[in-house]
PDB file of C-alpha atoms in Angstrom:
ATOM      1  CA  UNK A   1       0.000   0.000   0.000  1.00 81.00           C
ATOM      2  CA  UNK A   2       1.249   3.486  -0.879  1.00 90.00           C
ATOM      3  CA  UNK A   3       2.000   5.645   2.157  1.00 92.00           C
ATOM      4  CA  UNK A   4       1.214   9.320   2.707  1.00 93.00           C
ATOM      5  CA  UNK A   5       4.934  10.113   2.379  1.00 94.00           C
ATOM      6  CA  UNK A   6       5.034   8.395  -1.005  1.00 95.00           C
ATOM      7  CA  UNK A   7       2.015  10.345  -2.262  1.00 95.00           C
ATOM      8  CA  UNK A   8       3.681  13.572  -1.124  1.00 95.00           C
ATOM      9  CA  UNK A   9       7.061  12.691  -2.629  1.00 94.00           C
ATOM     10  CA  UNK A  10       5.317  11.841  -5.887  1.00 96.00           C
ATOM     11  CA  UNK A  11       3.227   9.110  -7.497  1.00 97.00           C
ATOM     12  CA  UNK A  12       1.971   8.469 -11.027  1.00 97.00           C
ATOM     13  CA  UNK A  13      -1.576   7.097 -10.975  1.00 97.00           C
ATOM     14  CA  UNK A  14      -3.262   5.555 -14.002  1.00 98.00           C
ATOM     15  CA  UNK A  15      -7.004   6.175 -13.832  1.00 98.00           C
ATOM     16  CA  UNK A  16      -9.689   4.908 -16.212  1.00 98.00           C
ATOM     17  CA  UNK A  17     -11.867   8.019 -16.493  1.00 98.00           C
ATOM     18  CA  UNK A  18     -15.588   7.299 -16.442  1.00 97.00           C
ATOM     19  CA  UNK A  19     -18.086   8.744 -18.896  1.00 97.00           C
ATOM     20  CA  UNK A  20     -19.537  12.198 -18.052  1.00 96.00           C
ATOM     21  CA  UNK A  21     -16.800  13.080 -15.524  1.00 96.00           C
ATOM     22  CA  UNK A  22     -14.514  15.994 -16.335  1.00 93.00           C
ATOM     23  CA  UNK A  23     -10.782  15.461 -15.906  1.00 95.00           C
ATOM     24  CA  UNK A  24     -10.803  18.100 -13.169  1.00 94.00           C
ATOM     25  CA  UNK A  25     -13.547  16.261 -11.296  1.00 97.00           C
ATOM     26  CA  UNK A  26     -11.340  13.156 -11.237  1.00 98.00           C
ATOM     27  CA  UNK A  27      -8.365  15.168  -9.963  1.00 97.00           C
ATOM     28  CA  UNK A  28     -10.438  16.896  -7.289  1.00 97.00           C
ATOM     29  CA  UNK A  29     -12.004  13.605  -6.148  1.00 98.00           C
ATOM     30  CA  UNK A  30      -8.644  11.848  -5.843  1.00 98.00           C
ATOM     31  CA  UNK A  31      -7.080  14.812  -4.041  1.00 97.00           C
ATOM     32  CA  UNK A  32      -9.930  14.905  -1.526  1.00 97.00           C
ATOM     33  CA  UNK A  33      -9.818  11.134  -0.938  1.00 96.00           C
ATOM     34  CA  UNK A  34      -6.015  11.066  -0.471  1.00 97.00           C
ATOM     35  CA  UNK A  35      -6.204  13.948   1.990  1.00 96.00           C
ATOM     36  CA  UNK A  36      -9.029  12.235   3.882  1.00 95.00           C
ATOM     37  CA  UNK A  37      -7.344   8.825   3.992  1.00 95.00           C
ATOM     38  CA  UNK A  38      -4.036  10.105   5.327  1.00 95.00           C
ATOM     39  CA  UNK A  39      -5.222  13.235   7.136  1.00 94.00           C
ATOM     40  CA  UNK A  40      -3.053  15.397   4.865  1.00 94.00           C
ATOM     41  CA  UNK A  41      -3.840  19.117   4.860  1.00 93.00           C
ATOM     42  CA  UNK A  42      -2.426  19.860   1.435  1.00 95.00           C
ATOM     43  CA  UNK A  43      -1.159  17.818  -1.507  1.00 96.00           C
ATOM     44  CA  UNK A  44      -0.571  18.677  -5.159  1.00 97.00           C
ATOM     45  CA  UNK A  45      -2.524  16.569  -7.643  1.00 97.00           C
ATOM     46  CA  UNK A  46      -2.752  17.186 -11.390  1.00 97.00           C
ATOM     47  CA  UNK A  47      -3.451  15.384 -14.663  1.00 97.00           C
ATOM     48  CA  UNK A  48      -1.304  15.057 -17.765  1.00 95.00           C
ATOM     49  CA  UNK A  49      -3.829  15.739 -20.511  1.00 91.00           C
ATOM     50  CA  UNK A  50      -7.520  16.615 -20.467  1.00 91.00           C
ATOM     51  CA  UNK A  51     -10.225  14.220 -21.604  1.00 93.00           C
ATOM     52  CA  UNK A  52     -13.624  15.617 -22.588  1.00 90.00           C
ATOM     53  CA  UNK A  53     -16.569  14.644 -20.342  1.00 92.00           C
ATOM     54  CA  UNK A  54     -17.945  12.395 -23.113  1.00 94.00           C
ATOM     55  CA  UNK A  55     -14.598  10.588 -23.464  1.00 96.00           C
ATOM     56  CA  UNK A  56     -13.405   7.689 -21.330  1.00 98.00           C
ATOM     57  CA  UNK A  57     -10.063   6.049 -20.788  1.00 98.00           C
ATOM     58  CA  UNK A  58      -6.583   6.810 -19.612  1.00 98.00           C
ATOM     59  CA  UNK A  59      -5.891   9.738 -17.321  1.00 98.00           C
ATOM     60  CA  UNK A  60      -2.349  10.037 -16.012  1.00 98.00           C
ATOM     61  CA  UNK A  61      -2.599  11.611 -12.559  1.00 98.00           C
ATOM     62  CA  UNK A  62       0.479  12.945 -10.752  1.00 97.00           C
ATOM     63  CA  UNK A  63       0.754  13.655  -7.043  1.00 97.00           C
ATOM     64  CA  UNK A  64       3.231  15.605  -4.929  1.00 96.00           C
ATOM     65  CA  UNK A  65       6.590  16.333  -6.498  1.00 96.00           C
ATOM     66  CA  UNK A  66       5.741  14.168  -9.514  1.00 96.00           C
ATOM     67  CA  UNK A  67       3.485  17.011 -10.742  1.00 97.00           C
ATOM     68  CA  UNK A  68       6.711  18.616 -12.010  1.00 96.00           C
ATOM     69  CA  UNK A  69       6.729  15.932 -14.737  1.00 96.00           C
ATOM     70  CA  UNK A  70       3.226  16.678 -16.029  1.00 96.00           C
ATOM     71  CA  UNK A  71       4.470  18.671 -19.036  1.00 95.00           C
ATOM     72  CA  UNK A  72       6.740  15.831 -20.152  1.00 96.00           C
ATOM     73  CA  UNK A  73       3.897  13.306 -19.847  1.00 96.00           C
ATOM     74  CA  UNK A  74       1.560  15.618 -21.783  1.00 94.00           C
ATOM     75  CA  UNK A  75       4.063  15.770 -24.632  1.00 95.00           C
ATOM     76  CA  UNK A  76       3.941  11.988 -25.150  1.00 97.00           C
ATOM     77  CA  UNK A  77       2.327  10.351 -28.183  1.00 97.00           C
ATOM     78  CA  UNK A  78      -1.316   9.366 -27.527  1.00 98.00           C
ATOM     79  CA  UNK A  79      -3.561   6.618 -28.842  1.00 98.00           C
ATOM     80  CA  UNK A  80      -7.353   6.793 -29.087  1.00 98.00           C
ATOM     81  CA  UNK A  81     -10.142   4.523 -30.227  1.00 98.00           C
ATOM     82  CA  UNK A  82     -13.696   5.588 -30.924  1.00 98.00           C
ATOM     83  CA  UNK A  83     -16.662   5.824 -33.261  1.00 98.00           C
ATOM     84  CA  UNK A  84     -17.478   8.365 -35.955  1.00 98.00           C
ATOM     85  CA  UNK A  85     -21.017   8.752 -37.304  1.00 98.00           C
ATOM     86  CA  UNK A  86     -21.102   9.717 -40.966  1.00 98.00           C
ATOM     87  CA  UNK A  87     -23.713  11.871 -42.673  1.00 98.00           C
ATOM     88  CA  UNK A  88     -24.346  14.478 -39.974  1.00 98.00           C
ATOM     89  CA  UNK A  89     -22.571  17.148 -37.960  1.00 97.00           C
ATOM     90  CA  UNK A  90     -22.998  18.819 -34.577  1.00 95.00           C
ATOM     91  CA  UNK A  91     -21.680  22.241 -33.455  1.00 90.00           C
ATOM     92  CA  UNK A  92     -19.465  20.580 -30.825  1.00 90.00           C
ATOM     93  CA  UNK A  93     -18.305  17.863 -33.273  1.00 94.00           C
ATOM     94  CA  UNK A  94     -19.554  15.253 -30.776  1.00 95.00           C
ATOM     95  CA  UNK A  95     -22.737  14.360 -28.858  1.00 95.00           C
ATOM     96  CA  UNK A  96     -22.536  17.324 -26.464  1.00 91.00           C
ATOM     97  CA  UNK A  97     -24.800  19.183 -28.900  1.00 90.00           C
ATOM     98  CA  UNK A  98     -27.604  18.101 -31.225  1.00 94.00           C
ATOM     99  CA  UNK A  99     -27.224  17.335 -34.933  1.00 97.00           C
ATOM    100  CA  UNK A 100     -27.453  20.595 -36.880  1.00 94.00           C
ATOM    101  CA  UNK A 101     -26.880  19.408 -40.472  1.00 96.00           C
ATOM    102  CA  UNK A 102     -27.235  16.232 -42.496  1.00 98.00           C
ATOM    103  CA  UNK A 103     -25.332  15.318 -45.658  1.00 98.00           C
ATOM    104  CA  UNK A 104     -25.514  12.818 -48.513  1.00 97.00           C
ATOM    105  CA  UNK A 105     -24.058   9.369 -47.796  1.00 97.00           C
ATOM    106  CA  UNK A 106     -25.197   7.368 -50.842  1.00 97.00           C
ATOM    107  CA  UNK A 107     -21.773   7.769 -52.469  1.00 97.00           C
ATOM    108  CA  UNK A 108     -19.853   6.358 -49.490  1.00 98.00           C
ATOM    109  CA  UNK A 109     -18.149   3.008 -49.953  1.00 97.00           C
ATOM    110  CA  UNK A 110     -15.894   1.015 -47.671  1.00 97.00           C
ATOM    111  CA  UNK A 111     -12.965   1.676 -50.007  1.00 97.00           C
ATOM    112  CA  UNK A 112     -13.637   5.433 -50.000  1.00 98.00           C
ATOM    113  CA  UNK A 113     -13.888   5.520 -46.191  1.00 98.00           C
ATOM    114  CA  UNK A 114     -10.687   3.548 -45.658  1.00 98.00           C
ATOM    115  CA  UNK A 115      -8.718   5.504 -48.257  1.00 98.00           C
ATOM    116  CA  UNK A 116      -9.771   8.866 -46.794  1.00 98.00           C
ATOM    117  CA  UNK A 117      -7.737   8.187 -43.653  1.00 98.00           C
ATOM    118  CA  UNK A 118      -4.540   8.600 -45.699  1.00 98.00           C
ATOM    119  CA  UNK A 119      -5.273  12.321 -46.161  1.00 97.00           C
ATOM    120  CA  UNK A 120      -4.667  12.806 -42.451  1.00 98.00           C
ATOM    121  CA  UNK A 121      -1.392  10.928 -41.996  1.00 98.00           C
ATOM    122  CA  UNK A 122       1.581  13.134 -41.139  1.00 98.00           C
ATOM    123  CA  UNK A 123       1.660  16.824 -40.251  1.00 98.00           C
ATOM    124  CA  UNK A 124      -1.800  18.351 -40.626  1.00 97.00           C
ATOM    125  CA  UNK A 125      -3.474  21.644 -39.793  1.00 96.00           C
ATOM    126  CA  UNK A 126      -6.681  21.545 -37.757  1.00 94.00           C
ATOM    127  CA  UNK A 127      -8.985  23.970 -36.008  1.00 87.00           C
ATOM    128  CA  UNK A 128      -9.868  23.161 -32.385  1.00 83.00           C
ATOM    129  CA  UNK A 129     -13.613  22.802 -31.742  1.00 81.00           C
ATOM    130  CA  UNK A 130     -15.309  26.009 -30.597  1.00 74.00           C
ATOM    131  CA  UNK A 131     -16.808  23.860 -27.817  1.00 63.00           C
ATOM    132  CA  UNK A 132     -13.450  23.333 -26.094  1.00 61.00           C
ATOM    133  CA  UNK A 133     -11.667  24.449 -22.931  1.00 58.00           C
ATOM    134  CA  UNK A 134      -8.999  26.395 -24.810  1.00 59.00           C
ATOM    135  CA  UNK A 135      -8.731  30.010 -23.660  1.00 61.00           C
ATOM    136  CA  UNK A 136      -8.970  33.099 -25.830  1.00 58.00           C
ATOM    137  CA  UNK A 137      -9.109  36.642 -24.459  1.00 60.00           C
ATOM    138  CA  UNK A 138      -9.289  35.172 -20.957  1.00 63.00           C
ATOM    139  CA  UNK A 139     -12.399  33.074 -21.672  1.00 62.00           C
ATOM    140  CA  UNK A 140     -12.886  29.403 -22.481  1.00 59.00           C
ATOM    141  CA  UNK A 141     -13.941  28.842 -26.092  1.00 57.00           C
ATOM    142  CA  UNK A 142     -17.048  26.953 -24.960  1.00 59.00           C
ATOM    143  CA  UNK A 143     -18.160  30.081 -23.087  1.00 65.00           C
ATOM    144  CA  UNK A 144     -18.207  32.005 -26.382  1.00 56.00           C
ATOM    145  CA  UNK A 145     -19.972  29.091 -28.089  1.00 54.00           C
ATOM    146  CA  UNK A 146     -22.695  28.722 -25.457  1.00 63.00           C
ATOM    147  CA  UNK A 147     -23.315  32.464 -25.549  1.00 60.00           C
ATOM    148  CA  UNK A 148     -23.672  32.327 -29.335  1.00 64.00           C
ATOM    149  CA  UNK A 149     -20.688  34.643 -29.827  1.00 63.00           C
ATOM    150  CA  UNK A 150     -18.479  34.232 -32.888  1.00 62.00           C
ATOM    151  CA  UNK A 151     -14.760  33.856 -32.253  1.00 65.00           C
ATOM    152  CA  UNK A 152     -11.810  33.414 -34.596  1.00 67.00           C
ATOM    153  CA  UNK A 153      -9.863  30.307 -33.662  1.00 73.00           C
ATOM    154  CA  UNK A 154      -6.353  29.941 -35.093  1.00 76.00           C
ATOM    155  CA  UNK A 155      -5.458  26.601 -36.639  1.00 86.00           C
ATOM    156  CA  UNK A 156      -2.715  24.445 -35.141  1.00 90.00           C
ATOM    157  CA  UNK A 157      -0.254  21.940 -36.537  1.00 96.00           C
ATOM    158  CA  UNK A 158      -0.552  18.408 -35.206  1.00 96.00           C
ATOM    159  CA  UNK A 159       0.889  15.061 -36.257  1.00 98.00           C
ATOM    160  CA  UNK A 160      -1.094  11.902 -36.994  1.00 98.00           C
ATOM    161  CA  UNK A 161       1.142   8.828 -37.241  1.00 98.00           C
ATOM    162  CA  UNK A 162      -1.633   6.219 -37.526  1.00 98.00           C
ATOM    163  CA  UNK A 163      -5.305   6.446 -38.482  1.00 98.00           C
ATOM    164  CA  UNK A 164      -7.029   3.151 -39.190  1.00 98.00           C
ATOM    165  CA  UNK A 165     -10.627   2.073 -39.601  1.00 98.00           C
ATOM    166  CA  UNK A 166     -11.377  -1.000 -37.482  1.00 98.00           C
ATOM    167  CA  UNK A 167     -15.097  -1.481 -38.222  1.00 98.00           C
ATOM    168  CA  UNK A 168     -17.702  -0.126 -40.636  1.00 98.00           C
ATOM    169  CA  UNK A 169     -21.368  -0.693 -39.814  1.00 97.00           C
ATOM    170  CA  UNK A 170     -23.585   1.332 -42.113  1.00 95.00           C
ATOM    171  CA  UNK A 171     -22.830   4.959 -41.064  1.00 97.00           C
ATOM    172  CA  UNK A 172     -20.951   4.031 -37.882  1.00 98.00           C
ATOM    173  CA  UNK A 173     -17.180   3.838 -38.287  1.00 98.00           C
ATOM    174  CA  UNK A 174     -14.848   2.621 -35.546  1.00 98.00           C
ATOM    175  CA  UNK A 175     -11.254   3.862 -35.641  1.00 98.00           C
ATOM    176  CA  UNK A 176      -7.867   3.900 -33.950  1.00 98.00           C
ATOM    177  CA  UNK A 177      -5.644   6.997 -34.023  1.00 98.00           C
ATOM    178  CA  UNK A 178      -2.087   7.577 -32.840  1.00 98.00           C
ATOM    179  CA  UNK A 179      -1.310  11.281 -32.633  1.00 98.00           C
ATOM    180  CA  UNK A 180       0.721  14.096 -31.129  1.00 97.00           C
ATOM    181  CA  UNK A 181      -0.077  16.334 -28.194  1.00 93.00           C
ATOM    182  CA  UNK A 182      -2.772  18.908 -28.963  1.00 91.00           C
ATOM    183  CA  UNK A 183      -4.692  16.803 -31.477  1.00 95.00           C
ATOM    184  CA  UNK A 184      -8.469  17.147 -31.235  1.00 93.00           C
ATOM    185  CA  UNK A 185     -10.126  13.881 -32.279  1.00 96.00           C
ATOM    186  CA  UNK A 186     -13.471  15.720 -32.524  1.00 95.00           C
ATOM    187  CA  UNK A 187     -11.922  18.030 -35.140  1.00 95.00           C
ATOM    188  CA  UNK A 188     -10.437  15.020 -36.906  1.00 97.00           C
ATOM    189  CA  UNK A 189     -13.910  13.453 -37.096  1.00 98.00           C
ATOM    190  CA  UNK A 190     -15.396  16.666 -38.484  1.00 97.00           C
ATOM    191  CA  UNK A 191     -12.628  17.013 -41.065  1.00 97.00           C
ATOM    192  CA  UNK A 192     -12.958  13.326 -41.977  1.00 98.00           C
ATOM    193  CA  UNK A 193     -16.585  13.967 -42.919  1.00 98.00           C
ATOM    194  CA  UNK A 194     -15.537  16.852 -45.160  1.00 97.00           C
ATOM    195  CA  UNK A 195     -12.878  14.679 -46.828  1.00 98.00           C
ATOM    196  CA  UNK A 196     -15.656  12.226 -47.681  1.00 98.00           C
ATOM    197  CA  UNK A 197     -17.760  15.066 -49.184  1.00 98.00           C
ATOM    198  CA  UNK A 198     -20.279  14.442 -46.436  1.00 98.00           C
ATOM    199  CA  UNK A 199     -20.438  15.247 -42.719  1.00 98.00           C
ATOM    200  CA  UNK A 200     -19.363  13.439 -39.566  1.00 98.00           C
ATOM    201  CA  UNK A 201     -19.283  13.725 -35.811  1.00 98.00           C
ATOM    202  CA  UNK A 202     -17.758  11.790 -32.941  1.00 98.00           C
ATOM    203  CA  UNK A 203     -20.106   9.514 -30.984  1.00 98.00           C
ATOM    204  CA  UNK A 204     -17.580   7.747 -28.729  1.00 98.00           C
ATOM    205  CA  UNK A 205     -13.963   8.306 -27.712  1.00 98.00           C
ATOM    206  CA  UNK A 206     -11.558   6.390 -25.500  1.00 98.00           C
ATOM    207  CA  UNK A 207      -7.902   7.207 -24.786  1.00 98.00           C
ATOM    208  CA  UNK A 208      -5.963   3.983 -24.653  1.00 98.00           C
ATOM    209  CA  UNK A 209      -2.326   5.095 -24.374  1.00 98.00           C
ATOM    210  CA  UNK A 210      -0.110   8.019 -23.364  1.00 97.00           C
ATOM    211  CA  UNK A 211       3.496   7.189 -24.199  1.00 97.00           C
ATOM    212  CA  UNK A 212       4.252   3.889 -22.444  1.00 96.00           C
ATOM    213  CA  UNK A 213       1.220   4.193 -20.155  1.00 97.00           C
ATOM    214  CA  UNK A 214      -1.668   1.900 -21.152  1.00 98.00           C
ATOM    215  CA  UNK A 215      -5.308   1.991 -20.076  1.00 98.00           C
ATOM    216  CA  UNK A 216      -5.150  -1.774 -19.444  1.00 98.00           C
ATOM    217  CA  UNK A 217      -3.065  -0.929 -16.377  1.00 98.00           C
ATOM    218  CA  UNK A 218      -5.455   1.794 -15.177  1.00 98.00           C
ATOM    219  CA  UNK A 219      -7.941   1.475 -12.300  1.00 98.00           C
ATOM    220  CA  UNK A 220     -11.386   2.980 -11.867  1.00 98.00           C
ATOM    221  CA  UNK A 221     -11.941   5.896  -9.512  1.00 97.00           C
ATOM    222  CA  UNK A 222     -13.990   3.590  -7.273  1.00 97.00           C
ATOM    223  CA  UNK A 223     -11.269   0.915  -7.070  1.00 97.00           C
ATOM    224  CA  UNK A 224      -8.629   3.531  -6.305  1.00 97.00           C
ATOM    225  CA  UNK A 225     -10.699   4.880  -3.418  1.00 96.00           C
ATOM    226  CA  UNK A 226     -11.411   1.378  -2.091  1.00 96.00           C
ATOM    227  CA  UNK A 227      -7.661   0.663  -1.936  1.00 94.00           C
ATOM    228  CA  UNK A 228      -6.997   3.700   0.268  1.00 95.00           C
ATOM    229  CA  UNK A 229      -6.823   3.261   4.069  1.00 91.00           C
ATOM    230  CA  UNK A 230     -10.260   3.537   5.659  1.00 81.00           C
ATOM    231  CA  UNK A 231     -10.943   5.763   8.651  1.00 63.00           C
TER     232      UNK A 231
END
């Protein structure tokens, strides 16, 4: 069992983030539970890369002095799996918002769908979703979006090293992506729809790897709490 001194000196925790939780909610919950279990007044806890509330999977959580390594963990290559729905878009590029447009899909073939992934391999330019936590002029982009205010978002360069289709079921397409820090999979889904001369949005997303860290070695929030000393 990890001691209070070890948490303070620094631990790396692999957490399997549940659906609908924000990354900050996970951090705050773990911080509170560690403080309660060991009667610690103050401890640093942070995560190495945000996951959207509608995404699940690997969160790398650092405690104590290990929080100094967060930037290096964030810079690691990441792997995601998920599902893209073809033929329709949403303002948030995922299921946070309702479908706002539909597009033709009659021309889509398995060959066309699989070949379109090649357009995104390598260095690409993408625009972050307006429904994101990025800050501009001191406000989160989603604050502008929810208020219906237009905002110019600069594009960013990201690197996609692998993008493969793992299942096609009518308009549902499962995928696996290996990408650099800063890549928005929601934006990739939206751009994928455009490349197919249709539309697309993300319906499921799971982060499976960050560098050498793998979600198969991660524990749920509940199991982490259960392993802590009880009062």
